[in-house]
Amino acid sequence: MPYLRIFDTTLRDGEQSPGFSMNVSEKMRLARQLEKLNVDVIEAGFPMASEDDFQAVKAIAEQLTKPEICGLARCLEKDIQTAWEALKNAKKPRIHTFLATSDIHLQHKLKITRNEALKTIKEMVTYAKSLCPRVDFSPEDALRSDLGFLYEALTVAIEAGADVLNIPDTVGYSLPYEFGKVIQNIKKNVKNIDKVIISTHCHNDLGLAVANSLSGVLNGARQVECTINGIGERAGNAALEEVVMAVKTRPKYFGVKTQIKTKEIYKTSKLLTQITGIGVQPNKAIVGANAFAHEAGIHQDGILKERSTYEIMKASDLGIKEESKLVLGKHSGRHAFSKKLKELGHDLSKEQINKAFIEFKNLADKKKEIFDEDLEVIAQTESGKSQETWTLSQVQISSGNISIPTASVQLKNLKTGEIKMTAATGTGPVDAIYQGIENIMGVHPKLTEFSMLAVTAGIDAQAEVTAKILYKGKTITGRGASTDIIVASTLAYINALNRALNLKK
Ligand code: KIV
Ligand code: ZN
């Protein structure tokens, strides 16, 4: 069967959309999971966009060896140079450069003629190829470009040395039949097209990103650019898990295969949610909470008699467990605990394991059953604690429908031993606590996002809170988990402000 490459752009197109920004270590964590998922290419960022982006691409390029690591660059010498600087130590580096080819973009955004665009493509693809062995070229807004001109631009890119031609439906305007036809026509009309790989990059503005990508595959595309959970600019990109499972579930129809380890799909989706604090809707295909839930009596009856009556895929093929398994209990020892963390893929230092073990024991006192998901949160919270200055001693609130929400907060400075206490009021209990924390820690950022997710099912579940703040132009993420939502919210903000203090230094 012909091979279909999976080019993951979660860390670039996905990360650039509102609410999904990640810091370098979060990007690294996700990149490692993408490597386990076995994607062919990781687009790790846009190195010219910011110092953080540069550092993330560089770190991922230097530490991951299995997938190709790609960096995005506009068709500008400086962008390409910077991308190469970040990628040059990668085992398998790739530069992805792009220039718009639609008249709308050429006239209004770039203010250049078609001939100037062709000249730029020729020069910049040649330049990228002189630095990097693999180069992708994207004609941005391809699906609203004049087709004759699109063929010309793609021919120039091939002549200049591009290895992959990626066809973006930048604004999600195309329809499946139309997108497939464009790929077909590119194959017919672009000279030496058989020397390169055709790729798709579809946005989801009309909810058609996956359908368009698959139509591209049916018409000869052999690489799909996509993202975990379909995140990306505006309405997002084609969801990796949907594209992969469509070609796996209908092999005769698509006649292609990928190398994705589908059993890692669910874990990857969950990790993205955990890092960004943004989950998927319950009815989301493949990874949504209801994707394998059967509510209707007739369906349940059918499933009990024969699974295939109402299921076209096996949840276990995605790494979804039938039930959360009870893993450890109140009486489990440190050895079993650290062994379990290793099994879950967490490599904590001895000191971190000791602290995580205390958290585990505290949790086991409050919660009857401890699941893998609980341990994941404990381990991730511990590894996310970087140089804490302040720690929570006490928090208490008073709130209700007829009282002014009031919080008293006591924090301890771990460096000086000083204990500070304050009381504050706010529009709600979280607002009151956050004002108190800001007063003690002396940092006054803007809270840009706040989200809370239940880690497992059940009334005694831990809540995991993600608080994003904007401080000195940087977005900083803080996280906290507890069976008490007020404590989880408090811990998340202290974590964020500790990071802000580190930045200040
Ligand atoms: O949507 C788009 O056109 C892009 C390009 C950079 C490929 O993201
Ligand atoms: Zn895009």
Coordinates of C-alpha atoms and ligand atoms in Angstrom, one line a residue:
M1 CA 0.0 0.0 0.0
P2 CA 1.3 3.5 -0.7
Y3 CA 2.6 5.3 2.3
L4 CA 0.8 8.4 3.7
R5 CA 3.1 10.7 5.7
I6 CA 1.6 12.5 8.8
F7 CA 3.0 16.0 9.3
D8 CA 2.0 17.2 12.7
T9 CA 1.7 21.0 13.1
T10 CA 0.1 21.1 16.5
L11 CA 3.1 23.0 17.9
R12 CA 3.0 25.5 15.1
D13 CA -0.4 26.2 13.5
G14 CA -2.1 24.7 16.6
E15 CA 0.0 26.6 19.1
Q16 CA -0.5 29.9 17.3
S17 CA -4.3 29.9 17.9
P18 CA -5.8 31.7 20.9
G19 CA -5.6 29.8 24.2
F20 CA -3.1 27.2 23.0
S21 CA 0.2 28.9 23.6
M22 CA 2.8 26.7 25.3
N23 CA 6.1 27.3 26.9
V24 CA 9.3 25.6 25.8
S25 CA 9.1 22.7 28.3
E26 CA 5.4 22.1 27.5
K27 CA 6.2 22.0 23.8
M28 CA 9.0 19.5 24.6
R29 CA 6.6 17.3 26.5
L30 CA 4.1 17.2 23.7
A31 CA 6.9 16.7 21.1
R32 CA 8.1 13.6 23.0
Q33 CA 4.5 12.2 22.9
L34 CA 4.3 13.0 19.2
E35 CA 7.4 11.0 18.7
K36 CA 5.8 8.1 20.5
L37 CA 2.8 8.5 18.3
N38 CA 5.2 8.0 15.5
V39 CA 4.4 11.0 13.3
D40 CA 6.7 11.5 10.4
V41 CA 7.3 15.2 10.8
I42 CA 6.9 17.6 13.7
E43 CA 6.5 21.2 12.8
A44 CA 7.9 22.5 16.0
G45 CA 7.3 26.2 15.5
F46 CA 8.0 29.4 13.6
P47 CA 11.6 30.3 14.8
M48 CA 11.4 33.9 13.5
A49 CA 8.2 34.6 15.4
S50 CA 9.7 34.9 18.9
E51 CA 12.7 33.9 21.0
D52 CA 10.6 31.3 22.7
D53 CA 9.6 29.8 19.4
F54 CA 13.2 29.7 18.4
Q55 CA 14.3 28.0 21.6
A56 CA 11.5 25.4 21.4
V57 CA 12.3 24.4 17.8
K58 CA 16.0 24.3 18.7
A59 CA 15.4 22.1 21.8
I60 CA 13.1 19.7 20.0
A61 CA 15.5 19.6 17.0
E62 CA 18.4 18.7 19.3
Q63 CA 16.6 16.2 21.5
L64 CA 14.3 14.2 19.2
T65 CA 15.8 11.8 16.7
K66 CA 13.0 9.8 15.2
P67 CA 10.8 12.2 13.4
E68 CA 11.9 14.9 11.0
I69 CA 11.8 18.3 12.8
C70 CA 10.5 21.2 10.8
G71 CA 10.5 25.0 11.3
L72 CA 8.3 27.4 9.4
A73 CA 9.8 30.4 7.6
R74 CA 8.3 33.1 5.3
C75 CA 10.0 33.5 2.0
L76 CA 12.4 35.9 3.6
E77 CA 16.2 35.4 3.9
K78 CA 16.2 36.3 7.6
D79 CA 13.3 33.9 8.4
I80 CA 15.0 31.0 6.6
Q81 CA 18.4 31.8 8.2
T82 CA 16.8 31.8 11.6
A83 CA 14.8 28.6 11.0
W84 CA 18.1 26.9 9.9
E85 CA 19.9 28.2 13.0
A86 CA 17.2 26.5 15.1
L87 CA 17.2 23.3 13.1
K88 CA 20.8 22.8 12.1
N89 CA 21.6 20.2 14.9
A90 CA 18.5 18.1 14.1
K91 CA 19.2 14.6 12.9
K92 CA 16.5 15.1 10.2
P93 CA 15.8 18.8 9.7
R94 CA 13.2 20.3 7.4
I95 CA 12.4 23.9 6.4
H96 CA 8.9 24.8 5.5
T97 CA 8.7 28.1 3.6
F98 CA 5.6 29.8 2.2
L99 CA 4.5 32.6 0.1
A100 CA 0.9 33.6 -0.8
T101 CA -0.2 33.0 -4.4
S102 CA -3.8 34.3 -4.4
D103 CA -4.3 37.7 -5.9
I104 CA -6.2 38.8 -2.8
H105 CA -3.0 38.2 -0.7
L106 CA -0.6 39.4 -3.4
Q107 CA -2.4 42.7 -3.9
H108 CA -3.6 43.5 -0.4
K109 CA -1.1 41.9 2.0
L110 CA 2.2 41.5 0.2
K111 CA 1.6 44.3 -2.4
I112 CA 3.7 42.5 -5.0
T113 CA 3.0 41.3 -8.6
R114 CA 2.7 37.7 -9.6
N115 CA 6.1 38.0 -11.3
E116 CA 7.7 39.3 -8.2
A117 CA 6.1 36.4 -6.3
L118 CA 7.6 33.9 -8.7
K119 CA 11.1 35.5 -8.4
T120 CA 10.8 35.4 -4.6
I121 CA 9.8 31.7 -4.6
K122 CA 12.7 30.8 -6.8
E123 CA 15.2 32.7 -4.7
M124 CA 14.0 31.7 -1.3
V125 CA 13.4 28.0 -2.1
T126 CA 16.9 27.9 -3.6
Y127 CA 18.3 29.5 -0.5
A128 CA 16.4 27.2 1.9
K129 CA 17.7 24.2 -0.1
S130 CA 21.2 25.4 0.0
L131 CA 21.0 25.1 3.8
C132 CA 18.7 22.2 4.5
P133 CA 18.4 18.8 2.8
R134 CA 14.5 18.8 3.0
V135 CA 12.4 21.8 2.0
D136 CA 8.6 22.1 1.9
F137 CA 7.0 24.9 -0.1
S138 CA 3.5 26.2 0.5
P139 CA 1.6 28.6 -1.8
E140 CA -0.5 30.2 0.9
D141 CA -4.2 30.6 0.1
A142 CA -3.7 28.1 -2.8
L143 CA -7.4 27.3 -3.0
R144 CA -8.3 30.9 -3.8
S145 CA -5.4 31.3 -6.3
D146 CA -5.7 31.5 -10.0
L147 CA -5.0 27.8 -11.0
G148 CA -2.7 28.7 -13.9
F149 CA -0.6 30.9 -11.7
L150 CA -0.6 28.2 -8.9
Y151 CA 0.8 25.7 -11.4
E152 CA 3.5 28.2 -12.4
A153 CA 4.5 28.9 -8.8
L154 CA 4.7 25.2 -8.0
T155 CA 6.8 24.5 -11.1
V156 CA 9.2 27.2 -10.0
A157 CA 9.4 25.7 -6.5
I158 CA 10.2 22.3 -7.8
E159 CA 12.9 23.8 -10.1
A160 CA 14.4 25.6 -7.1
G161 CA 14.6 22.3 -5.2
A162 CA 11.5 21.9 -3.1
D163 CA 10.9 18.3 -2.0
V164 CA 7.3 18.7 -0.8
L165 CA 4.6 20.9 -2.2
N166 CA 2.1 21.6 0.5
I167 CA -1.3 22.9 -0.7
P168 CA -3.0 25.0 1.9
D169 CA -6.6 25.9 2.0
T170 CA -5.6 28.7 4.3
V171 CA -9.1 30.1 4.9
G172 CA -11.1 26.8 4.9
Y173 CA -13.0 27.9 1.7
S174 CA -12.7 24.7 -0.3
L175 CA -15.2 21.8 -0.7
P176 CA -14.1 18.1 -0.8
Y177 CA -14.7 17.5 -4.5
E178 CA -13.1 20.8 -5.4
F179 CA -10.0 20.2 -3.3
G180 CA -9.5 16.7 -4.7
K181 CA -9.8 18.1 -8.3
V182 CA -7.2 20.8 -7.5
I183 CA -4.8 18.0 -6.4
Q184 CA -5.6 16.0 -9.5
N185 CA -5.0 19.1 -11.7
I186 CA -1.7 19.9 -10.0
K187 CA -0.6 16.3 -10.8
K188 CA -1.5 16.9 -14.5
N189 CA -0.2 20.4 -15.0
V190 CA 2.9 20.9 -12.9
K191 CA 6.2 19.8 -14.5
N192 CA 8.1 17.2 -12.7
I193 CA 5.4 16.8 -10.0
D194 CA 6.2 13.1 -9.8
K195 CA 9.6 14.1 -8.3
V196 CA 8.0 15.6 -5.2
I197 CA 5.4 14.7 -2.5
I198 CA 2.1 16.5 -2.6
S199 CA 0.8 17.5 0.8
T200 CA -2.5 19.0 2.1
H201 CA -3.0 21.6 4.8
C202 CA -6.7 22.3 5.3
H203 CA -8.4 24.7 7.7
N204 CA -11.8 24.0 9.2
D205 CA -13.8 27.2 8.7
L206 CA -16.6 25.2 7.0
G207 CA -16.1 22.1 9.1
L208 CA -14.5 20.4 6.1
A209 CA -10.8 20.2 6.9
V210 CA -10.7 16.4 7.4
A211 CA -13.0 15.8 4.4
N212 CA -10.9 18.0 2.2
S213 CA -7.6 16.4 3.3
L214 CA -9.0 12.9 2.6
S215 CA -10.2 14.0 -0.8
G216 CA -6.6 15.2 -1.4
V217 CA -5.4 11.8 -0.4
L218 CA -7.8 10.0 -2.7
N219 CA -6.4 12.2 -5.5
G220 CA -2.7 11.5 -4.9
A221 CA -1.6 13.6 -1.9
R222 CA 0.9 11.5 0.1
Q223 CA 1.4 13.8 3.1
V224 CA -1.3 15.4 5.3
E225 CA -0.6 18.3 7.6
C226 CA -2.8 18.1 10.6
T227 CA -3.0 18.7 14.4
I228 CA -4.0 16.8 17.5
N229 CA -7.7 17.5 18.4
G230 CA -7.8 19.6 15.2
I231 CA -6.5 22.8 16.9
G232 CA -5.3 25.6 14.7
E233 CA -6.0 29.1 13.4
R234 CA -9.6 30.1 13.8
A235 CA -11.8 26.9 13.5
G236 CA -8.7 24.8 13.4
N237 CA -6.9 22.3 11.1
A238 CA -7.6 18.8 10.0
A239 CA -7.6 16.6 13.1
L240 CA -4.8 14.1 13.0
E241 CA -6.8 11.4 14.8
E242 CA -9.7 11.7 12.4
V243 CA -7.5 11.5 9.2
V244 CA -5.5 8.6 10.6
M245 CA -8.5 6.6 11.7
A246 CA -10.4 7.2 8.5
V247 CA -7.6 5.7 6.3
K248 CA -7.1 2.9 8.9
T249 CA -10.9 2.1 9.1
R250 CA -11.4 2.2 5.3
P251 CA -8.2 0.7 3.9
K252 CA -9.8 -0.5 0.7
Y253 CA -11.3 2.9 -0.1
F254 CA -8.1 5.0 0.6
G255 CA -5.5 2.3 -0.2
V256 CA -2.8 4.0 1.9
K257 CA -1.3 3.4 5.2
T258 CA 0.4 5.5 7.9
Q259 CA 2.9 4.5 10.5
I260 CA 0.9 6.1 13.4
K261 CA 0.8 4.1 16.6
T262 CA -2.9 4.5 17.0
K263 CA -2.8 3.2 20.6
E264 CA -1.0 6.5 21.5
I265 CA -3.8 8.7 20.0
Y266 CA -5.9 9.1 23.1
K267 CA -3.0 9.7 25.4
T268 CA -1.7 12.4 23.0
S269 CA -5.1 14.1 22.9
K270 CA -5.3 14.0 26.7
L271 CA -1.8 15.4 27.1
L272 CA -2.7 18.4 24.8
T273 CA -5.8 19.0 26.9
Q274 CA -3.8 18.8 30.1
I275 CA -1.1 21.2 28.9
T276 CA -3.4 23.8 27.5
G277 CA -6.4 23.4 29.8
I278 CA -8.7 23.2 26.8
G279 CA -10.6 19.9 26.2
V280 CA -12.5 18.6 23.2
Q281 CA -16.3 18.5 23.0
P282 CA -17.9 15.3 24.3
N283 CA -19.1 14.3 20.8
K284 CA -15.7 14.9 19.1
A285 CA -14.9 12.1 16.7
I286 CA -12.3 9.5 17.9
V287 CA -11.3 11.2 21.2
G288 CA -14.5 12.8 22.6
A289 CA -15.8 11.4 25.9
N290 CA -18.9 10.1 24.1
A291 CA -17.1 8.7 21.0
F292 CA -17.5 5.1 22.3
A293 CA -20.5 5.6 24.7
H294 CA -23.8 4.0 23.7
E295 CA -26.8 5.6 25.4
A296 CA -29.8 4.4 23.4
G297 CA -31.3 1.1 24.6
I298 CA -31.4 -0.4 21.1
H299 CA -27.7 0.4 20.6
Q300 CA -26.7 -1.0 24.0
D301 CA -28.6 -4.1 23.2
G302 CA -26.8 -4.4 19.9
I303 CA -23.4 -3.8 21.4
L304 CA -23.9 -6.4 24.0
K305 CA -24.9 -9.0 21.4
E306 CA -22.1 -8.0 18.9
R307 CA -19.8 -5.0 19.2
S308 CA -19.6 -4.4 15.4
T309 CA -23.4 -3.6 15.3
Y310 CA -22.7 -0.1 16.4
E311 CA -18.9 0.3 16.5
I312 CA -16.7 0.7 13.5
M313 CA -13.4 1.1 15.5
K314 CA -12.2 -0.5 18.7
A315 CA -11.6 2.0 21.6
S316 CA -8.6 -0.1 22.6
D317 CA -7.0 0.6 19.2
L318 CA -6.8 4.3 20.3
G319 CA -5.4 3.4 23.7
I320 CA -8.7 4.1 25.4
K321 CA -9.2 1.8 28.4
E322 CA -12.6 0.3 28.9
E323 CA -12.6 1.7 32.4
S324 CA -10.2 3.7 34.4
K325 CA -8.3 1.1 36.3
L326 CA -7.9 1.4 40.1
V327 CA -4.1 1.5 40.4
L328 CA -2.9 2.3 43.9
G329 CA -4.5 2.8 47.3
K330 CA -3.8 4.3 50.6
H331 CA -1.6 1.5 51.7
S332 CA 0.7 1.5 48.6
G333 CA 4.3 2.1 49.3
R334 CA 6.8 4.5 47.8
H335 CA 8.4 1.7 45.7
A336 CA 5.1 0.8 44.0
F337 CA 4.3 4.4 43.6
S338 CA 7.6 5.3 41.9
K339 CA 7.4 2.1 39.7
K340 CA 3.9 3.2 38.6
L341 CA 5.1 6.7 37.7
K342 CA 7.9 5.2 35.6
E343 CA 5.4 2.9 33.8
L344 CA 3.3 6.0 33.0
G345 CA 6.4 7.6 31.5
H346 CA 7.4 10.1 34.2
D347 CA 11.1 10.4 34.9
L348 CA 11.2 12.4 38.2
S349 CA 14.2 13.0 40.3
K350 CA 14.4 11.4 43.8
E351 CA 13.4 14.6 45.4
Q352 CA 10.4 15.1 43.1
I353 CA 9.3 11.5 43.7
N354 CA 9.4 12.1 47.5
K355 CA 7.3 15.3 47.1
A356 CA 4.9 13.6 44.7
F357 CA 4.6 10.7 47.2
I358 CA 3.4 13.1 49.9
E359 CA 0.8 14.5 47.5
F360 CA -0.3 11.0 46.7
K361 CA -0.7 10.1 50.3
N362 CA -2.7 13.2 51.0
L363 CA -4.9 12.4 48.0
A364 CA -5.4 8.8 49.1
D365 CA -6.7 10.1 52.4
K366 CA -9.4 12.1 50.7
K367 CA -10.2 10.0 47.7
K368 CA -11.1 6.3 48.0
E369 CA -9.9 5.2 44.5
I370 CA -6.7 6.5 42.8
F371 CA -6.5 6.1 39.0
D372 CA -3.8 6.4 36.5
E373 CA -5.1 9.9 35.6
D374 CA -4.7 11.0 39.3
L375 CA -1.1 9.9 39.3
E376 CA -0.5 11.6 35.9
V377 CA -1.7 14.9 37.4
I378 CA 0.4 14.5 40.6
A379 CA 3.5 13.7 38.5
Q380 CA 2.9 16.5 36.0
T381 CA 2.3 19.1 38.7
E382 CA 5.5 18.1 40.4
S383 CA 7.6 18.2 37.3
G384 CA 6.0 21.6 36.4
K385 CA 7.1 23.2 39.7
S386 CA 10.1 25.3 38.8
Q387 CA 11.9 27.1 41.5
E388 CA 9.1 28.0 43.8
T389 CA 9.5 31.1 45.9
W390 CA 6.1 31.0 47.6
T391 CA 4.0 28.1 48.7
L392 CA 0.5 27.8 50.1
S393 CA 0.1 27.5 53.9
Q394 CA -3.6 28.3 54.2
V395 CA -6.6 29.5 52.2
Q396 CA -10.1 30.1 53.5
I397 CA -13.0 31.7 51.8
S398 CA -16.4 32.9 52.7
S399 CA -18.9 33.3 49.8
G400 CA -22.5 32.8 48.9
N401 CA -25.4 34.5 47.3
I402 CA -25.8 37.1 49.9
S403 CA -22.3 37.8 51.1
I404 CA -19.3 39.6 49.7
P405 CA -16.8 36.9 48.6
T406 CA -13.8 37.2 51.0
A407 CA -10.6 35.3 51.2
S408 CA -7.9 34.9 53.7
V409 CA -4.6 33.7 52.2
Q410 CA -1.4 32.7 54.0
L411 CA 1.7 32.0 52.0
K412 CA 5.2 31.0 53.0
N413 CA 8.4 32.2 51.3
L414 CA 10.5 29.1 50.9
K415 CA 13.7 31.2 50.5
T416 CA 13.4 33.4 53.5
G417 CA 11.0 31.4 55.7
E418 CA 8.8 34.5 56.0
I419 CA 5.0 33.9 56.4
K420 CA 2.6 36.5 55.0
M421 CA -1.1 36.6 55.5
T422 CA -3.7 38.8 53.9
A423 CA -7.5 39.1 53.4
A424 CA -9.2 40.4 50.2
T425 CA -12.6 40.6 48.7
G426 CA -13.6 40.1 45.1
T427 CA -16.4 39.5 42.6
G428 CA -16.2 35.8 43.5
P429 CA -14.1 33.5 45.7
V430 CA -11.4 32.9 43.1
D431 CA -11.1 36.7 42.4
A432 CA -10.8 37.3 46.1
I433 CA -8.1 34.7 46.5
Y434 CA -6.2 35.9 43.5
Q435 CA -6.1 39.4 44.8
G436 CA -4.8 38.2 48.1
I437 CA -2.0 36.1 46.3
E438 CA -1.0 39.1 44.2
N439 CA -0.7 41.4 47.2
I440 CA 1.5 38.9 49.0
M441 CA 3.7 38.0 46.1
G442 CA 3.9 41.5 44.7
V443 CA 3.1 40.5 41.2
H444 CA 0.1 42.0 39.4
P445 CA -0.4 40.2 36.0
K446 CA -3.5 40.0 33.9
L447 CA -5.4 36.8 34.2
T448 CA -6.1 35.9 30.5
E449 CA -7.6 32.4 30.9
F450 CA -8.9 30.2 33.6
S451 CA -10.2 26.6 33.1
M452 CA -11.1 23.7 35.3
L453 CA -11.3 20.1 34.3
A454 CA -12.3 17.0 36.3
V455 CA -9.4 14.6 36.2
T456 CA -11.6 11.4 36.6
A457 CA -15.3 10.7 37.0
G458 CA -16.9 10.7 40.4
I459 CA -17.9 13.3 43.0
D460 CA -14.5 12.9 44.7
A461 CA -12.6 13.6 41.5
Q462 CA -9.6 15.9 41.5
A463 CA -10.1 19.2 39.8
E464 CA -7.2 20.4 37.6
V465 CA -7.1 24.2 37.1
T466 CA -5.1 26.0 34.5
A467 CA -4.5 29.7 35.0
K468 CA -2.9 31.7 32.2
I469 CA -1.5 35.1 32.9
L470 CA 0.0 37.9 30.8
Y471 CA 3.0 39.3 32.5
K472 CA 5.5 41.7 30.9
G473 CA 4.2 40.6 27.4
K474 CA 4.7 36.9 28.2
T475 CA 2.0 34.3 28.6
I476 CA 2.6 32.2 31.6
T477 CA 0.7 29.1 32.5
G478 CA 0.1 27.9 36.1
R479 CA -1.5 24.6 37.2
G480 CA -2.9 23.2 40.3
A481 CA -4.9 20.1 41.3
S482 CA -6.9 19.1 44.3
T483 CA -10.1 17.5 45.3
D484 CA -11.1 21.0 46.5
I485 CA -11.7 23.3 43.5
I486 CA -10.8 26.4 45.6
V487 CA -7.5 24.9 46.6
A488 CA -6.8 23.8 43.0
S489 CA -7.5 27.3 41.8
T490 CA -5.2 28.8 44.5
L491 CA -2.4 26.4 43.6
A492 CA -2.7 27.2 39.9
Y493 CA -2.3 30.9 40.5
I494 CA 0.6 30.6 43.0
N495 CA 2.3 28.4 40.4
A496 CA 1.8 31.0 37.7
L497 CA 3.0 33.9 39.8
N498 CA 6.1 31.9 41.0
R499 CA 6.9 31.5 37.3
A500 CA 6.4 35.2 36.8
L501 CA 8.8 35.9 39.6
N502 CA 11.4 33.7 38.0
L503 CA 11.0 35.6 34.8
K504 CA 11.5 38.9 36.7
K505 CA 14.8 37.7 38.0
Ligands
KIV1 O1 -2.8 28.0 6.6 C1 -1.7 28.2 6.0 O2 -1.7 28.6 4.8 C2 -0.5 28.0 6.7 C3 0.8 28.0 5.9 C4 1.9 28.6 6.6 C5 1.1 26.6 5.4 O3 -0.5 27.7 7.9
ZN2 ZN -2.5 26.9 8.5

